[in-house]
Short mmCIF file of C-alpha atoms and ligand atoms in Angstrom, two decimals:
data_model
loop_
_atom_site.label_atom_id
_atom_site.label_comp_id
_atom_site.label_asym_id
_atom_site.label_seq_id
_atom_site.Cartn_x
_atom_site.Cartn_y
_atom_site.Cartn_z
CA MET A 1375 5.24 36.87 10.25
CA PRO A 1376 4.02 33.61 8.61
CA ASP A 1377 3.79 30.44 10.69
CA ILE A 1378 6.93 28.32 10.54
CA THR A 1379 7.29 24.60 10.23
CA TRP A 1380 9.97 21.93 10.51
CA VAL A 1381 9.65 19.12 7.97
CA ASN A 1382 12.19 16.31 8.15
CA GLY A 1383 14.91 18.69 9.30
CA LYS A 1384 14.07 21.60 7.00
CA MET A 1385 12.55 24.88 8.15
CA GLY A 1386 9.85 26.48 6.04
CA GLU A 1387 6.54 28.31 6.00
CA LEU A 1388 3.53 26.35 7.21
CA ALA A 1389 1.27 27.47 4.36
CA THR A 1390 3.58 26.11 1.67
CA ALA A 1391 5.36 23.24 3.47
CA GLN A 1392 5.14 19.87 1.68
CA VAL A 1393 5.64 16.20 2.44
CA PRO A 1394 6.31 13.58 -0.26
CA LEU A 1395 3.32 11.99 -1.98
CA LEU A 1396 4.54 8.52 -1.01
CA ASP A 1397 4.71 9.33 2.70
CA ARG A 1398 2.83 6.53 4.46
CA GLY A 1399 1.10 9.05 6.69
CA TYR A 1400 -0.60 10.38 3.58
CA LEU A 1401 -1.30 7.03 1.90
CA PHE A 1402 -2.19 4.85 4.93
CA GLY A 1403 -2.59 7.06 8.01
CA ASP A 1404 0.49 5.16 9.17
CA GLY A 1405 1.69 7.55 11.85
CA VAL A 1406 1.18 9.06 15.31
CA TYR A 1407 0.91 12.64 16.58
CA GLU A 1408 0.66 14.97 19.56
CA VAL A 1409 -0.80 18.45 20.08
CA ILE A 1410 0.92 20.38 22.85
CA ARG A 1411 -0.45 23.55 24.39
CA VAL A 1412 1.84 26.56 24.72
CA TYR A 1413 1.13 29.05 27.52
CA ARG A 1414 3.20 32.22 27.75
CA GLY A 1415 5.64 30.84 25.23
CA ARG A 1416 6.26 27.59 27.12
CA PRO A 1417 4.93 24.08 26.43
CA PHE A 1418 2.54 22.64 28.98
CA ALA A 1419 2.98 19.02 30.18
CA LEU A 1420 5.59 18.33 27.52
CA SER A 1421 6.85 15.18 29.21
CA ASP A 1422 3.30 13.74 29.38
CA HIS A 1423 2.88 14.37 25.68
CA LEU A 1424 6.22 12.81 24.82
CA GLU A 1425 5.51 9.79 27.00
CA ARG A 1426 2.20 9.26 25.20
CA LEU A 1427 3.92 9.74 21.86
CA GLU A 1428 6.35 6.98 22.79
CA ARG A 1429 3.47 4.69 23.80
CA SER A 1430 1.62 5.44 20.56
CA ALA A 1431 4.72 4.88 18.44
CA SER A 1432 5.48 1.63 20.18
CA GLY A 1433 1.81 0.59 19.69
CA ILE A 1434 2.29 0.74 15.92
CA ARG A 1435 5.94 -0.37 16.13
CA LEU A 1436 7.29 2.91 14.83
CA GLN A 1437 10.76 4.10 15.69
CA ILE A 1438 10.85 7.74 16.86
CA PRO A 1439 13.74 9.28 14.89
CA LEU A 1440 15.00 11.46 17.79
CA SER A 1441 15.85 10.82 21.43
CA ARG A 1442 13.56 12.31 24.13
CA ALA A 1443 16.09 15.10 24.70
CA GLY A 1444 16.38 15.71 20.95
CA LEU A 1445 12.59 16.00 20.63
CA GLU A 1446 12.39 18.36 23.60
CA SER A 1447 15.01 20.72 22.25
CA LEU A 1448 13.45 20.66 18.77
CA ILE A 1449 10.01 21.54 20.19
CA LEU A 1450 11.33 24.22 22.57
CA GLY A 1451 13.41 25.72 19.75
CA LEU A 1452 10.47 25.97 17.33
CA ILE A 1453 8.18 27.42 20.01
CA ASP A 1454 10.85 30.07 20.67
CA GLN A 1455 11.25 30.83 16.99
CA ALA A 1456 7.49 31.06 16.43
CA GLY A 1457 7.37 33.68 19.16
CA TYR A 1458 3.73 33.13 20.16
CA SER A 1459 2.62 33.49 23.73
CA GLU A 1460 -0.56 31.38 23.33
CA ALA A 1461 -0.11 28.60 20.79
CA SER A 1462 -0.30 24.91 20.02
CA ALA A 1463 2.55 22.77 18.75
CA TYR A 1464 1.66 19.91 16.38
CA LEU A 1465 4.11 17.00 16.07
CA GLN A 1466 3.60 14.07 13.69
CA ILE A 1467 5.76 11.05 12.96
CA THR A 1468 5.00 8.69 10.09
CA ARG A 1469 6.60 5.45 8.95
CA GLY A 1470 8.15 7.39 6.09
CA VAL A 1471 8.40 7.28 2.33
CA SER A 1472 8.37 4.10 0.26
CA THR A 1473 6.60 2.54 -2.74
CA ARG A 1474 2.99 1.75 -1.78
CA GLN A 1475 2.66 -1.58 0.00
CA HIS A 1476 0.66 -2.30 3.14
CA ALA A 1477 3.31 -4.14 5.18
CA PHE A 1478 6.20 -2.19 6.69
CA PRO A 1479 8.79 -1.49 3.99
CA ALA A 1480 12.36 -2.57 4.70
CA ASP A 1481 14.86 0.20 5.54
CA VAL A 1482 12.28 2.97 5.62
CA LYS A 1483 13.21 6.14 7.51
CA PRO A 1484 10.43 7.64 9.66
CA GLY A 1485 9.20 11.09 8.63
CA MET A 1486 8.66 13.87 11.13
CA ILE A 1487 6.99 17.29 11.01
CA LEU A 1488 6.44 19.96 13.63
CA PHE A 1489 4.64 23.28 13.49
CA VAL A 1490 3.49 25.91 15.97
CA SER A 1491 0.26 27.84 15.42
CA ALA A 1492 -1.23 30.75 17.31
CA LEU A 1493 -4.21 29.81 19.44
CA VAL A 1494 -7.05 32.01 20.60
CA PRO A 1495 -7.99 30.69 24.04
CA LEU A 1496 -11.62 29.73 24.52
CA GLY A 1497 -13.43 31.74 27.06
CA GLY A 1498 -15.94 34.54 27.17
CA GLU A 1499 -19.13 33.37 25.59
CA GLN A 1500 -18.46 29.61 25.90
CA TRP A 1501 -17.99 30.12 29.62
CA GLU A 1502 -20.97 32.42 29.98
CA ARG A 1503 -23.42 30.04 28.33
CA GLY A 1504 -21.71 26.68 28.30
CA ILE A 1505 -21.70 24.71 25.08
CA LYS A 1506 -24.04 22.26 23.38
CA VAL A 1507 -23.02 18.66 22.56
CA VAL A 1508 -24.83 15.88 20.69
CA THR A 1509 -24.59 12.13 21.30
CA LEU A 1510 -23.54 9.78 18.49
CA PRO A 1511 -22.82 6.05 18.36
CA ASP A 1512 -19.10 5.35 18.85
CA ASP A 1513 -18.48 3.54 15.58
CA ARG A 1514 -14.86 4.57 15.03
CA TRP A 1515 -13.80 3.00 12.56
CA ALA A 1516 -16.51 0.51 11.71
CA HIS A 1517 -17.23 1.68 8.18
CA CYS A 1518 -15.28 -0.92 6.26
CA HIS A 1519 -17.46 -0.43 3.19
CA ILE A 1520 -15.78 2.96 2.71
CA LYS A 1521 -12.49 2.74 0.83
CA SER A 1522 -10.85 5.16 3.20
CA VAL A 1523 -7.16 5.95 3.42
CA ASN A 1524 -7.32 5.28 7.18
CA LEU A 1525 -5.57 1.96 6.64
CA LEU A 1526 -3.43 1.65 9.76
CA PRO A 1527 -5.31 -1.43 11.10
CA ASN A 1528 -4.96 -3.08 7.67
CA VAL A 1529 -1.25 -2.18 7.60
CA LEU A 1530 -0.67 -3.74 11.01
CA ALA A 1531 -2.63 -6.88 10.04
CA LYS A 1532 -0.68 -7.30 6.78
CA GLN A 1533 2.59 -6.83 8.65
CA ARG A 1534 1.65 -9.49 11.23
CA ALA A 1535 0.71 -11.86 8.42
CA HIS A 1536 4.05 -11.34 6.70
CA GLU A 1537 5.89 -11.92 9.96
CA GLN A 1538 4.11 -15.27 10.25
CA GLY A 1539 5.23 -16.22 6.76
CA ALA A 1540 1.77 -15.57 5.27
CA TYR A 1541 0.85 -13.54 2.20
CA GLU A 1542 -2.36 -12.07 3.62
CA ALA A 1543 -4.31 -11.78 6.88
CA VAL A 1544 -7.94 -12.90 6.85
CA LEU A 1545 -9.78 -10.81 9.43
CA VAL A 1546 -12.19 -12.49 11.82
CA ARG A 1547 -14.59 -10.59 14.07
CA GLU A 1548 -15.11 -11.47 17.73
CA ASN A 1549 -18.10 -13.68 16.96
CA GLY A 1550 -16.07 -15.87 14.60
CA ARG A 1551 -17.44 -14.17 11.49
CA VAL A 1552 -14.96 -13.77 8.67
CA SER A 1553 -15.02 -10.32 7.12
CA GLU A 1554 -12.28 -9.93 4.52
CA GLY A 1555 -8.53 -9.84 3.96
CA SER A 1556 -6.44 -6.84 4.97
CA SER A 1557 -6.53 -5.77 1.30
CA SER A 1558 -8.74 -8.39 -0.36
CA ASN A 1559 -12.11 -10.18 -0.25
CA VAL A 1560 -12.53 -13.83 0.73
CA PHE A 1561 -14.39 -16.68 -0.98
CA LEU A 1562 -14.83 -20.33 -0.12
CA VAL A 1563 -16.07 -23.31 -2.08
CA LYS A 1564 -17.86 -26.15 -0.30
CA ASP A 1565 -19.54 -29.03 -2.13
CA GLY A 1566 -19.52 -27.02 -5.35
CA VAL A 1567 -21.21 -23.98 -3.75
CA LEU A 1568 -19.43 -20.63 -3.65
CA LYS A 1569 -19.77 -18.52 -0.49
CA THR A 1570 -18.53 -15.03 0.39
CA PRO A 1571 -19.48 -12.60 3.18
CA PRO A 1572 -22.29 -10.17 2.26
CA LEU A 1573 -21.97 -6.42 1.67
CA ASP A 1574 -23.22 -5.54 5.17
CA GLY A 1575 -20.80 -2.72 5.97
CA HIS A 1576 -18.15 -5.02 7.44
CA ILE A 1577 -16.33 -5.43 4.14
CA LEU A 1578 -15.31 -3.41 1.14
CA ALA A 1579 -17.40 -3.97 -1.97
CA GLY A 1580 -14.45 -5.24 -4.00
CA VAL A 1581 -14.66 -4.70 -7.73
CA THR A 1582 -12.87 -8.02 -8.28
CA ARG A 1583 -15.35 -9.67 -5.88
CA LYS A 1584 -18.19 -8.45 -8.08
CA PHE A 1585 -16.55 -9.89 -11.22
CA ALA A 1586 -15.77 -13.17 -9.44
CA LEU A 1587 -19.46 -13.46 -8.51
CA ALA A 1588 -20.50 -12.66 -12.06
CA VAL A 1589 -18.22 -15.27 -13.65
CA ALA A 1590 -19.33 -17.83 -11.06
CA GLN A 1591 -22.94 -17.24 -12.04
CA LYS A 1592 -22.06 -17.44 -15.73
CA GLU A 1593 -20.26 -20.73 -15.10
CA ALA A 1594 -23.40 -21.94 -13.29
CA TYR A 1595 -21.87 -22.37 -9.84
CA PRO A 1596 -24.39 -21.80 -7.06
CA VAL A 1597 -23.39 -18.60 -5.24
CA ARG A 1598 -24.30 -17.44 -1.75
CA GLU A 1599 -23.47 -14.07 -0.25
CA GLU A 1600 -23.91 -14.93 3.40
CA GLU A 1601 -22.17 -15.08 6.76
CA VAL A 1602 -18.92 -17.06 6.66
CA LEU A 1603 -17.57 -18.42 9.93
CA LEU A 1604 -13.94 -19.24 10.56
CA ARG A 1605 -14.89 -22.90 10.92
CA ASP A 1606 -16.54 -22.77 7.45
CA LEU A 1607 -13.23 -21.57 6.03
CA ARG A 1608 -11.35 -24.33 7.83
CA GLN A 1609 -13.73 -26.97 6.46
CA ALA A 1610 -13.88 -25.54 2.93
CA ASP A 1611 -12.81 -27.52 -0.14
CA GLU A 1612 -11.27 -24.39 -1.61
CA VAL A 1613 -10.61 -20.82 -0.48
CA PHE A 1614 -9.50 -17.92 -2.62
CA LEU A 1615 -8.97 -14.16 -2.30
CA THR A 1616 -9.88 -11.43 -4.75
CA SER A 1617 -8.45 -7.97 -5.30
CA THR A 1618 -7.42 -5.67 -8.12
CA THR A 1619 -3.77 -6.63 -7.67
CA MET A 1620 -4.20 -10.30 -6.59
CA GLU A 1621 -7.00 -11.04 -9.12
CA LEU A 1622 -8.24 -14.48 -7.90
CA LEU A 1623 -5.59 -16.06 -5.69
CA PRO A 1624 -5.91 -19.58 -4.20
CA VAL A 1625 -5.37 -20.04 -0.46
CA THR A 1626 -3.98 -23.46 0.45
CA LEU A 1627 -2.82 -22.90 4.04
CA LEU A 1628 -4.99 -21.26 6.71
CA ASP A 1629 -2.97 -20.63 9.86
CA GLU A 1630 -1.12 -23.97 9.87
CA ALA A 1631 -3.95 -26.09 8.41
CA ARG A 1632 -4.20 -27.26 4.81
CA ILE A 1633 -7.26 -26.22 2.82
CA GLY A 1634 -8.72 -29.04 0.70
CA THR A 1635 -5.97 -30.97 -1.05
CA GLY A 1636 -3.38 -28.25 -0.44
CA VAL A 1637 -3.22 -27.05 -4.05
CA ALA A 1638 -5.35 -24.62 -6.08
CA GLY A 1639 -8.71 -26.36 -6.48
CA PRO A 1640 -10.69 -26.98 -9.69
CA VAL A 1641 -13.40 -24.36 -9.02
CA THR A 1642 -10.83 -21.65 -8.26
CA ARG A 1643 -8.94 -22.59 -11.43
CA SER A 1644 -12.01 -22.49 -13.64
CA LEU A 1645 -13.20 -19.18 -12.15
CA TYR A 1646 -9.75 -17.70 -12.65
CA GLN A 1647 -9.77 -18.80 -16.31
CA ALA A 1648 -13.24 -17.29 -16.77
CA PHE A 1649 -12.11 -14.08 -15.05
CA ARG A 1650 -9.07 -13.86 -17.36
CA GLY A 1651 -11.47 -14.35 -20.25
CA VAL A 1652 -13.49 -11.33 -19.12
CA ILE A 1653 -10.31 -9.24 -18.96
N1 PDD B 413 -7.23 -3.07 -1.86
N2 PDD B 413 -10.90 -5.20 0.87
C1 PDD B 413 -9.96 -4.31 1.20
C2 PDD B 413 -9.83 -3.87 2.63
C3 PDD B 413 -9.14 -3.76 0.20
O1 PDD B 413 -8.22 -2.84 0.53
C4 PDD B 413 -9.28 -4.20 -1.14
C5 PDD B 413 -8.43 -3.69 -2.25
C6 PDD B 413 -10.27 -5.15 -1.43
C7 PDD B 413 -10.54 -5.65 -2.85
O2 PDD B 413 -11.13 -4.63 -3.62
P1 PDD B 413 -10.89 -4.57 -5.23
O3 PDD B 413 -11.25 -5.90 -5.77
O4 PDD B 413 -11.80 -3.48 -5.68
O5 PDD B 413 -9.42 -4.24 -5.44
C8 PDD B 413 -11.07 -5.62 -0.40
C9 PDD B 413 -6.33 -2.50 -2.85
C10 PDD B 413 -5.99 -3.43 -3.96
C11 PDD B 413 -5.13 -1.93 -2.10
O6 PDD B 413 -5.37 -1.29 -1.08
O7 PDD B 413 -3.99 -2.09 -2.55
#
């Protein structure tokens, strides 16, 4: 019998089950999950798993669509139906389906899937000989130069920015170094010199960033790709963001402090005109 699955209330076969393309779990990694071991047809430590699920969901401010009792009966029911003695149950909840935007969409309904798969218990040889491991640096997820769909931290940052009445979050590392926006790159202008953080793995190599640098050079502005500190941003004459969707966008308020004169500055304006010219 093929493995069964439960997807947003519908039963189906695991091999052919589908979730919508616009599900935020797929587009942003915006979801949480649990894997529960089944021994002799019964889930092990189910309440521990459900407690952790609740903590995880609350950590990303996701509403679990069922009560604890509702989840338990769903999981027990599917384990029964699957009929496996030794199995694992996989449960995933995402923020649901909406047009693509980083911040939480209004009125979105969480998505939920559950499936039960047969499991061959480890044993025999692994126990006879033990297993080999290797050590690796724990750099989860420090590879910001990779345009990965693991965007949950960016999603949470954008949401916090929106809740504070801001358009974007500028991300600052523990040492006060500015990296980039949650979905954009950051530039400042000070005394006619343009500065933006370097491509050192802490930021995405934005395509718009590259064009902004090119037009700046063409317009004969001195350009420096070097470390930007939060205090440099605060003391800048102008700050702007770049991205495919924002193009070049002036920043005039940083937290509650005004940047420069509080309106789009002359360098930002001239670079934007030059950028439009390239387009
Ligand atoms: N984001 N940094 C991050 C983390 C981004 O997600 C993006 C773009 C950029 C700017 O890159 P580019 O200039 O190539 O668009 C920088 C896109 C627009 C998004 O996720 O919607």
